[in-house]
Amino acid sequence: MHRFDERRRQLLRAGTALGLGAATGMGVLRQAVAASTTPRTLIAIHLAGGNDSLNTVIPYATPAYARIRGTLAIPADSVLKLDGRTGLNPALKGLKALWDRKRVAVVHGVGYPDFDYSHFQAMEIFWTADPARSTVTGWLGRAIDTATVGTTRPDPLTGMAIGSGMQPSLIAQRFTAPQLPADPAGFWLPSVNSRHNAALEQVLQQPAAGINYLYDGFLRSAQSALGAYDQVLEAKALTPGVTYPDTAFAKSLRFATQLMRSDQDVRIVTLSQGAYDTHENQLPTHARLLGELDAGLSAFFADLDRNGLANRVLVLLWSEFSRRVLPNANAGTDHGAAQAMVLIGPGVRPAIFGTAPTLADDELVEGGNLPMQFDFRRIYAETLGGWLGIDPRPVLGASFPALDVLL
């Protein structure tokens, strides 16, 4: 059993039962967002598997890049240039268009001390915001708990995961985030008639007994989903403002937009995209994955603009690690360290933060990895405090200096 699975079981034993939230409860985080009267939403997108930052945010003007990367190097004349040193992968044309509209911030060298190269442990660190791996709850779950203190009926859609798999970053002590499918058509009660439906709802609304922790956890998850049921039906009826690509990732973003259109209390949405673990045959795989990411995000922001929601949204792109600088023998790259994080939305300060890697031998760490320039918790802290209006100190357990990534 993986260590994080055991921690989830610990949470079930430690957590209190979540009562079924009313779909029309008071705004959960409205009082927390002091900087603006406009509701704000964070969309945290996990580029699963370890995205190769060096071929995503490319130091095209660094001579060592083409020499070291060899056949994996993106030609300088194909790079979508952001400034005189740094550019984007040619598959990210939509992201480049958002950069041109001053909606993108790039942060080089994001990591933490004593980097871990295991997928599971690295993900756990980013999910919990705890490099010591001693924390049970997720950073976004703690954020929701912090913001909903004293609220007895939080909106079930305050925080949610859309797509396959609940992200442990949403694990909380009090709030239970619903797991929603990428396509709202797949969100329905498994009942054959209204009588069966009423009986099923009655079963699911029974209180957790505190005896069978696994069943109690199932009840809390089911109750959270049931509380969101009517809102999901309302959102599903809304026609998207643009045409989205026919991918699970794009459908997740379309659903997120529909939910934000129907519910102002949506604050945190987690999604996952890709399988970026490119140990072999990286170039075509990486281009395909980045193209899917780009097409989904392009449609998403076009839809937000069409519906007047763009100022409400901040997107954070993150991965559990980057890839090593030197390619392996299989035309791929192995697990690396520090990554370039990307933040997208009208509320970002459009700039490149940190220094583009020179790839000099004395710069690389641990036998050929990009060094850390910024602790990832600095970005988390600014996202919480500067965007969601939530005090980051109780969430992260310490104070972290701002990067001024947000306006």
Short mmCIF file of C-alpha atoms in Angstrom, two decimals:
data_model
loop_
_atom_site.label_atom_id
_atom_site.label_comp_id
_atom_site.label_asym_id
_atom_site.label_seq_id
_atom_site.Cartn_x
_atom_site.Cartn_y
_atom_site.Cartn_z
CA MET A 1 0.00 0.00 0.00
CA HIS A 2 1.36 3.42 -0.91
CA ARG A 3 2.09 5.77 1.95
CA PHE A 4 -0.37 8.41 0.75
CA ASP A 5 -3.17 5.84 0.57
CA GLU A 6 -2.56 5.13 4.26
CA ARG A 7 -2.66 8.86 4.98
CA ARG A 8 -6.05 9.07 3.29
CA ARG A 9 -7.26 6.34 5.62
CA GLN A 10 -5.85 8.31 8.56
CA LEU A 11 -7.90 11.27 7.40
CA LEU A 12 -11.06 9.16 7.35
CA ARG A 13 -10.40 8.20 10.95
CA ALA A 14 -9.58 11.76 11.99
CA GLY A 15 -12.18 13.71 10.02
CA THR A 16 -15.61 14.70 11.19
CA ALA A 17 -18.69 13.85 9.19
CA LEU A 18 -19.72 16.37 6.58
CA GLY A 19 -23.42 17.16 6.67
CA LEU A 20 -25.15 17.38 3.34
CA GLY A 21 -24.56 20.93 2.16
CA ALA A 22 -27.46 22.92 0.84
CA ALA A 23 -27.01 23.74 -2.83
CA THR A 24 -27.95 27.35 -2.19
CA GLY A 25 -25.87 27.93 0.95
CA MET A 26 -24.27 31.27 1.72
CA GLY A 27 -21.19 32.24 -0.30
CA VAL A 28 -18.36 30.30 1.30
CA LEU A 29 -15.40 32.46 0.46
CA ARG A 30 -17.01 35.82 -0.28
CA GLN A 31 -15.87 37.33 3.00
CA ALA A 32 -12.38 35.95 2.44
CA VAL A 33 -11.90 37.69 -0.91
CA ALA A 34 -11.26 41.14 0.45
CA ALA A 35 -9.33 42.49 -2.52
CA SER A 36 -12.22 42.35 -4.97
CA THR A 37 -16.00 42.12 -5.05
CA THR A 38 -15.71 39.77 -8.02
CA PRO A 39 -15.73 36.07 -7.06
CA ARG A 40 -12.39 34.46 -7.82
CA THR A 41 -11.59 30.92 -8.88
CA LEU A 42 -8.35 28.96 -8.99
CA ILE A 43 -8.02 26.24 -11.63
CA ALA A 44 -5.07 24.02 -10.63
CA ILE A 45 -4.01 21.76 -13.52
CA HIS A 46 -1.61 18.90 -12.85
CA LEU A 47 0.56 18.00 -15.85
CA ALA A 48 0.78 14.41 -14.69
CA GLY A 49 3.92 12.35 -15.06
CA GLY A 50 6.59 15.01 -14.93
CA ASN A 51 6.47 17.57 -17.74
CA ASP A 52 9.76 18.44 -19.45
CA SER A 53 10.03 22.15 -18.64
CA LEU A 54 13.17 22.55 -20.73
CA ASN A 55 11.22 21.70 -23.89
CA THR A 56 8.13 23.63 -22.76
CA VAL A 57 9.69 26.94 -21.69
CA ILE A 58 12.78 26.84 -23.86
CA PRO A 59 16.08 28.75 -23.34
CA TYR A 60 16.49 28.91 -27.10
CA ALA A 61 19.30 31.53 -26.99
CA THR A 62 21.47 29.37 -24.72
CA PRO A 63 24.06 27.66 -26.97
CA ALA A 64 24.35 24.70 -24.61
CA TYR A 65 20.64 23.88 -25.06
CA ALA A 66 20.95 22.60 -28.64
CA ARG A 67 24.27 20.92 -27.90
CA ILE A 68 23.13 19.03 -24.80
CA ARG A 69 19.62 18.19 -25.95
CA GLY A 70 20.80 17.02 -29.39
CA THR A 71 17.96 15.43 -31.36
CA LEU A 72 15.50 16.41 -28.61
CA ALA A 73 16.27 20.13 -28.98
CA ILE A 74 13.51 22.31 -30.41
CA PRO A 75 15.04 24.36 -33.27
CA ALA A 76 15.42 28.02 -32.38
CA ASP A 77 13.53 29.15 -35.48
CA SER A 78 10.51 27.06 -34.38
CA VAL A 79 10.38 28.40 -30.82
CA LEU A 80 7.59 30.87 -30.01
CA LYS A 81 9.74 33.63 -28.57
CA LEU A 82 8.71 35.44 -25.39
CA ASP A 83 11.86 37.54 -25.08
CA GLY A 84 15.49 37.45 -26.21
CA ARG A 85 16.27 34.28 -24.23
CA THR A 86 13.11 32.32 -23.58
CA GLY A 87 10.33 30.93 -25.76
CA LEU A 88 7.54 28.38 -25.81
CA ASN A 89 7.25 25.02 -27.49
CA PRO A 90 5.73 25.46 -30.98
CA ALA A 91 2.74 23.37 -29.88
CA LEU A 92 1.73 26.19 -27.49
CA LYS A 93 0.48 28.75 -29.99
CA GLY A 94 -2.62 29.51 -27.95
CA LEU A 95 -0.55 30.10 -24.82
CA LYS A 96 1.69 32.42 -26.83
CA ALA A 97 -1.42 34.35 -27.90
CA LEU A 98 -2.40 34.68 -24.24
CA TRP A 99 1.14 35.91 -23.49
CA ASP A 100 0.74 38.54 -26.21
CA ARG A 101 -2.47 39.62 -24.44
CA LYS A 102 -0.46 39.96 -21.20
CA ARG A 103 -2.18 37.04 -19.48
CA VAL A 104 0.77 34.73 -18.78
CA ALA A 105 3.47 34.61 -16.11
CA VAL A 106 6.33 32.10 -16.26
CA VAL A 107 8.34 31.20 -13.16
CA HIS A 108 11.66 29.44 -13.75
CA GLY A 109 13.23 26.99 -11.33
CA VAL A 110 10.32 26.09 -9.04
CA GLY A 111 11.06 23.31 -6.57
CA TYR A 112 11.96 22.56 -2.95
CA PRO A 113 15.08 21.51 -1.02
CA ASP A 114 16.23 17.86 -1.20
CA PHE A 115 14.18 17.04 -4.26
CA ASP A 116 12.46 13.66 -4.49
CA TYR A 117 12.50 11.86 -7.85
CA SER A 118 9.67 9.41 -7.13
CA HIS A 119 6.38 10.22 -8.86
CA PHE A 120 4.32 9.30 -5.81
CA GLN A 121 6.39 11.08 -3.21
CA ALA A 122 6.91 14.17 -5.36
CA MET A 123 3.18 14.42 -6.05
CA GLU A 124 2.50 14.02 -2.34
CA ILE A 125 4.81 16.94 -1.59
CA PHE A 126 3.06 19.23 -4.06
CA TRP A 127 -0.39 18.01 -3.01
CA THR A 128 0.24 18.62 0.69
CA ALA A 129 2.70 21.54 0.36
CA ASP A 130 4.89 19.65 2.82
CA PRO A 131 8.38 18.54 1.71
CA ALA A 132 8.72 16.66 5.02
CA ARG A 133 5.71 14.52 4.03
CA SER A 134 4.24 14.67 7.51
CA THR A 135 0.91 16.26 6.59
CA VAL A 136 -2.33 14.35 6.07
CA THR A 137 -4.47 16.99 4.34
CA GLY A 138 -3.98 18.76 1.02
CA TRP A 139 -3.07 22.42 0.67
CA LEU A 140 -6.28 23.25 -1.20
CA GLY A 141 -8.36 21.27 1.28
CA ARG A 142 -6.83 23.20 4.16
CA ALA A 143 -7.50 26.42 2.27
CA ILE A 144 -11.20 25.58 2.01
CA ASP A 145 -11.31 24.55 5.67
CA THR A 146 -9.67 27.83 6.66
CA ALA A 147 -12.08 29.89 4.60
CA THR A 148 -15.20 28.04 5.77
CA VAL A 149 -14.62 28.19 9.53
CA GLY A 150 -17.99 28.93 11.13
CA THR A 151 -19.91 28.01 7.98
CA THR A 152 -22.32 25.17 8.64
CA ARG A 153 -23.60 24.78 5.10
CA PRO A 154 -20.82 25.35 2.61
CA ASP A 155 -21.63 25.25 -1.06
CA PRO A 156 -20.70 21.71 -2.19
CA LEU A 157 -19.02 23.18 -5.27
CA THR A 158 -16.68 25.48 -3.36
CA GLY A 159 -13.93 23.06 -4.29
CA MET A 160 -14.06 20.09 -6.66
CA ALA A 161 -12.08 17.77 -8.86
CA ILE A 162 -13.19 17.34 -12.48
CA GLY A 163 -12.08 14.37 -14.53
CA SER A 164 -10.64 11.03 -13.60
CA GLY A 165 -9.33 10.69 -10.06
CA MET A 166 -9.71 12.85 -6.98
CA GLN A 167 -6.59 14.94 -6.38
CA PRO A 168 -5.38 14.60 -2.77
CA SER A 169 -4.64 18.33 -2.74
CA LEU A 170 -8.37 18.69 -1.92
CA ILE A 171 -8.36 16.40 1.13
CA ALA A 172 -9.64 18.41 4.09
CA GLN A 173 -10.64 17.86 7.70
CA ARG A 174 -14.18 19.24 7.35
CA PHE A 175 -15.02 19.84 3.70
CA THR A 176 -15.48 16.94 1.28
CA ALA A 177 -14.94 17.96 -2.33
CA PRO A 178 -17.05 16.20 -4.96
CA GLN A 179 -15.41 14.24 -7.76
CA LEU A 180 -17.18 15.13 -11.01
CA PRO A 181 -16.76 13.52 -14.44
CA ALA A 182 -15.33 15.43 -17.37
CA ASP A 183 -18.72 15.22 -19.09
CA PRO A 184 -21.70 16.24 -16.89
CA ALA A 185 -23.84 13.75 -18.83
CA GLY A 186 -22.07 11.06 -16.83
CA PHE A 187 -23.16 12.53 -13.48
CA TRP A 188 -26.44 10.86 -12.55
CA LEU A 189 -27.98 8.84 -9.74
CA PRO A 190 -28.10 5.10 -10.53
CA SER A 191 -31.85 4.79 -9.98
CA VAL A 192 -34.56 3.35 -12.19
CA ASN A 193 -37.50 5.49 -11.06
CA SER A 194 -38.43 8.33 -8.69
CA ARG A 195 -39.21 5.95 -5.82
CA HIS A 196 -35.84 4.27 -6.16
CA ASN A 197 -34.23 7.70 -6.42
CA ALA A 198 -35.84 8.89 -3.16
CA ALA A 199 -34.76 5.73 -1.35
CA LEU A 200 -31.20 6.09 -2.60
CA GLU A 201 -31.04 9.70 -1.45
CA GLN A 202 -32.33 8.69 1.97
CA VAL A 203 -29.63 6.03 2.31
CA LEU A 204 -26.87 8.41 1.26
CA GLN A 205 -27.98 11.14 3.67
CA GLN A 206 -27.59 9.02 6.78
CA PRO A 207 -24.97 10.42 9.19
CA ALA A 208 -21.53 8.87 9.44
CA ALA A 209 -21.44 6.54 12.44
CA GLY A 210 -17.73 6.69 13.21
CA ILE A 211 -17.45 2.90 13.34
CA ASN A 212 -16.62 1.87 9.78
CA TYR A 213 -14.27 4.61 8.59
CA LEU A 214 -14.14 3.44 5.01
CA TYR A 215 -17.94 3.50 4.77
CA ASP A 216 -18.07 6.87 6.50
CA GLY A 217 -15.66 8.20 3.91
CA PHE A 218 -17.87 6.82 1.15
CA LEU A 219 -20.90 8.52 2.74
CA ARG A 220 -19.16 11.89 2.91
CA SER A 221 -18.12 11.65 -0.74
CA ALA A 222 -21.61 10.57 -1.80
CA GLN A 223 -23.25 13.33 0.22
CA SER A 224 -20.94 15.91 -1.31
CA ALA A 225 -21.82 14.71 -4.80
CA LEU A 226 -25.53 14.60 -3.94
CA GLY A 227 -25.38 18.16 -2.63
CA ALA A 228 -23.97 19.27 -5.98
CA TYR A 229 -26.51 17.31 -8.02
CA ASP A 230 -29.00 20.08 -8.80
CA GLN A 231 -26.25 22.57 -9.58
CA VAL A 232 -24.63 20.14 -11.98
CA LEU A 233 -27.97 19.65 -13.76
CA GLU A 234 -28.35 23.42 -14.07
CA ALA A 235 -24.82 23.82 -15.39
CA LYS A 236 -25.22 20.96 -17.87
CA ALA A 237 -28.11 22.79 -19.52
CA LEU A 238 -25.92 25.79 -20.39
CA THR A 239 -24.66 25.95 -23.95
CA PRO A 240 -20.89 26.52 -24.24
CA GLY A 241 -19.97 29.81 -25.83
CA VAL A 242 -17.33 28.22 -28.07
CA THR A 243 -16.52 24.86 -29.60
CA TYR A 244 -14.16 22.78 -27.45
CA PRO A 245 -11.88 20.01 -28.70
CA ASP A 246 -13.19 16.47 -28.26
CA THR A 247 -10.78 15.47 -25.50
CA ALA A 248 -11.42 14.56 -21.87
CA PHE A 249 -9.26 17.49 -20.76
CA ALA A 250 -11.14 20.03 -22.88
CA LYS A 251 -14.47 18.60 -21.71
CA SER A 252 -13.33 19.09 -18.10
CA LEU A 253 -12.58 22.74 -18.81
CA ARG A 254 -15.91 23.19 -20.58
CA PHE A 255 -17.69 21.72 -17.56
CA ALA A 256 -15.74 24.02 -15.22
CA THR A 257 -16.94 27.03 -17.23
CA GLN A 258 -20.54 25.82 -17.12
CA LEU A 259 -20.31 25.41 -13.35
CA MET A 260 -18.83 28.88 -12.87
CA ARG A 261 -21.60 30.35 -15.00
CA SER A 262 -24.25 28.77 -12.78
CA ASP A 263 -22.57 29.07 -9.36
CA GLN A 264 -20.58 32.09 -8.15
CA ASP A 265 -19.29 30.15 -5.16
CA VAL A 266 -17.01 27.87 -7.19
CA ARG A 267 -13.56 28.72 -5.85
CA ILE A 268 -11.16 25.85 -6.46
CA VAL A 269 -11.14 23.34 -9.32
CA THR A 270 -8.49 20.68 -9.85
CA LEU A 271 -7.86 18.90 -13.13
CA SER A 272 -5.22 16.59 -14.52
CA GLN A 273 -3.91 16.30 -18.06
CA GLY A 274 -1.53 14.07 -19.87
CA ALA A 275 0.89 11.33 -19.10
CA TYR A 276 4.10 13.33 -19.40
CA ASP A 277 6.42 10.54 -18.24
CA THR A 278 8.41 10.67 -21.47
CA HIS A 279 11.20 8.17 -20.89
CA GLU A 280 11.22 7.30 -24.59
CA ASN A 281 10.21 8.75 -27.95
CA GLN A 282 9.65 12.11 -26.29
CA LEU A 283 9.38 14.57 -29.17
CA PRO A 284 6.10 13.37 -30.75
CA THR A 285 4.54 12.43 -27.42
CA HIS A 286 5.39 15.75 -25.81
CA ALA A 287 4.18 17.75 -28.82
CA ARG A 288 0.88 15.86 -28.80
CA LEU A 289 0.32 16.40 -25.08
CA LEU A 290 1.22 20.09 -25.18
CA GLY A 291 -1.02 20.51 -28.22
CA GLU A 292 -3.93 18.96 -26.31
CA LEU A 293 -3.22 21.22 -23.34
CA ASP A 294 -2.99 24.29 -25.56
CA ALA A 295 -6.18 23.59 -27.51
CA GLY A 296 -8.16 23.04 -24.31
CA LEU A 297 -6.85 26.19 -22.64
CA SER A 298 -7.44 28.28 -25.78
CA ALA A 299 -11.10 27.23 -25.94
CA PHE A 300 -11.46 27.69 -22.18
CA PHE A 301 -10.25 31.30 -22.16
CA ALA A 302 -12.27 32.12 -25.27
CA ASP A 303 -15.35 30.78 -23.46
CA LEU A 304 -14.50 32.74 -20.31
CA ASP A 305 -14.13 35.93 -22.34
CA ARG A 306 -17.43 35.31 -24.12
CA ASN A 307 -19.23 34.88 -20.80
CA GLY A 308 -17.48 37.71 -18.94
CA LEU A 309 -15.69 35.33 -16.56
CA ALA A 310 -12.03 35.75 -17.50
CA ASN A 311 -11.26 38.25 -14.70
CA ARG A 312 -12.52 35.70 -12.22
CA VAL A 313 -10.06 32.92 -13.16
CA LEU A 314 -6.43 32.12 -12.39
CA VAL A 315 -4.95 28.95 -13.92
CA LEU A 316 -1.90 27.30 -12.33
CA LEU A 317 0.00 24.70 -14.39
CA TRP A 318 2.20 22.42 -12.30
CA SER A 319 3.86 19.02 -12.48
CA GLU A 320 5.48 16.79 -9.87
CA PHE A 321 8.90 17.45 -11.42
CA SER A 322 10.60 18.34 -14.67
CA ARG A 323 12.95 16.06 -16.65
CA ARG A 324 16.71 15.69 -16.63
CA VAL A 325 18.69 17.98 -18.94
CA LEU A 326 20.59 15.21 -20.74
CA PRO A 327 18.46 12.86 -22.89
CA ASN A 328 18.61 9.13 -22.26
CA ALA A 329 19.43 6.40 -24.78
CA ASN A 330 15.76 5.96 -25.75
CA ALA A 331 15.18 9.43 -27.22
CA GLY A 332 13.53 10.46 -23.98
CA THR A 333 14.32 12.06 -20.65
CA ASP A 334 14.27 10.72 -17.12
CA HIS A 335 12.93 12.22 -13.88
CA GLY A 336 14.30 15.67 -13.14
CA ALA A 337 13.98 18.37 -10.52
CA ALA A 338 12.97 22.05 -10.70
CA GLN A 339 10.29 23.05 -13.17
CA ALA A 340 8.90 26.15 -14.83
CA MET A 341 5.45 26.86 -13.45
CA VAL A 342 2.99 28.85 -15.55
CA LEU A 343 0.17 31.06 -14.28
CA ILE A 344 -2.51 32.27 -16.69
CA GLY A 345 -5.22 34.90 -16.42
CA PRO A 346 -5.82 38.65 -16.57
CA GLY A 347 -4.76 38.92 -12.93
CA VAL A 348 -1.13 37.86 -13.44
CA ARG A 349 1.82 40.15 -13.83
CA PRO A 350 2.88 39.29 -17.41
CA ALA A 351 6.56 38.55 -17.05
CA ILE A 352 9.23 35.86 -16.74
CA PHE A 353 10.37 35.37 -13.16
CA GLY A 354 13.78 33.98 -12.40
CA THR A 355 16.68 33.29 -14.72
CA ALA A 356 16.51 31.15 -17.83
CA PRO A 357 18.83 28.16 -17.33
CA THR A 358 22.31 28.48 -18.81
CA LEU A 359 22.86 24.70 -18.56
CA ALA A 360 26.45 25.29 -17.49
CA ASP A 361 28.01 22.36 -15.65
CA ASP A 362 28.40 24.36 -12.44
CA GLU A 363 24.74 25.38 -12.57
CA LEU A 364 23.26 21.89 -12.81
CA VAL A 365 22.61 19.91 -9.64
CA GLU A 366 22.63 16.25 -8.69
CA GLY A 367 24.28 14.99 -11.84
CA GLY A 368 22.38 17.00 -14.43
CA ASN A 369 19.21 18.65 -13.14
CA LEU A 370 17.88 22.18 -13.23
CA PRO A 371 18.44 23.99 -9.92
CA MET A 372 15.76 25.46 -7.70
CA GLN A 373 15.36 29.22 -7.78
CA PHE A 374 12.03 29.52 -5.97
CA ASP A 375 10.31 27.36 -3.37
CA PHE A 376 6.93 26.28 -4.78
CA ARG A 377 5.24 27.35 -1.56
CA ARG A 378 5.95 30.98 -2.46
CA ILE A 379 3.64 30.57 -5.45
CA TYR A 380 1.09 28.73 -3.33
CA ALA A 381 1.18 31.49 -0.74
CA GLU A 382 0.65 34.23 -3.29
CA THR A 383 -2.12 32.28 -4.97
CA LEU A 384 -3.93 31.85 -1.67
CA GLY A 385 -3.44 35.34 -0.29
CA GLY A 386 -3.25 37.41 -3.45
CA TRP A 387 -5.92 35.64 -5.45
CA LEU A 388 -8.34 33.79 -3.17
CA GLY A 389 -7.96 36.12 -0.20
CA ILE A 390 -7.17 33.26 2.18
CA ASP A 391 -4.47 33.71 4.82
CA PRO A 392 -1.72 31.35 3.61
CA ARG A 393 0.02 30.98 6.98
CA PRO A 394 -2.35 28.47 8.60
CA VAL A 395 -2.58 26.62 5.29
CA LEU A 396 1.16 26.34 4.64
CA GLY A 397 2.33 26.35 8.24
CA ALA A 398 4.76 29.23 7.71
CA SER A 399 5.15 32.54 5.93
CA PHE A 400 6.67 32.65 2.46
CA PRO A 401 7.71 35.85 0.67
CA ALA A 402 5.64 36.89 -2.33
CA LEU A 403 7.04 36.79 -5.85
CA ASP A 404 4.67 39.53 -7.03
CA VAL A 405 3.40 37.23 -9.77
CA LEU A 406 -0.08 38.68 -9.35
CA LEU A 407 -1.19 42.23 -10.07
#
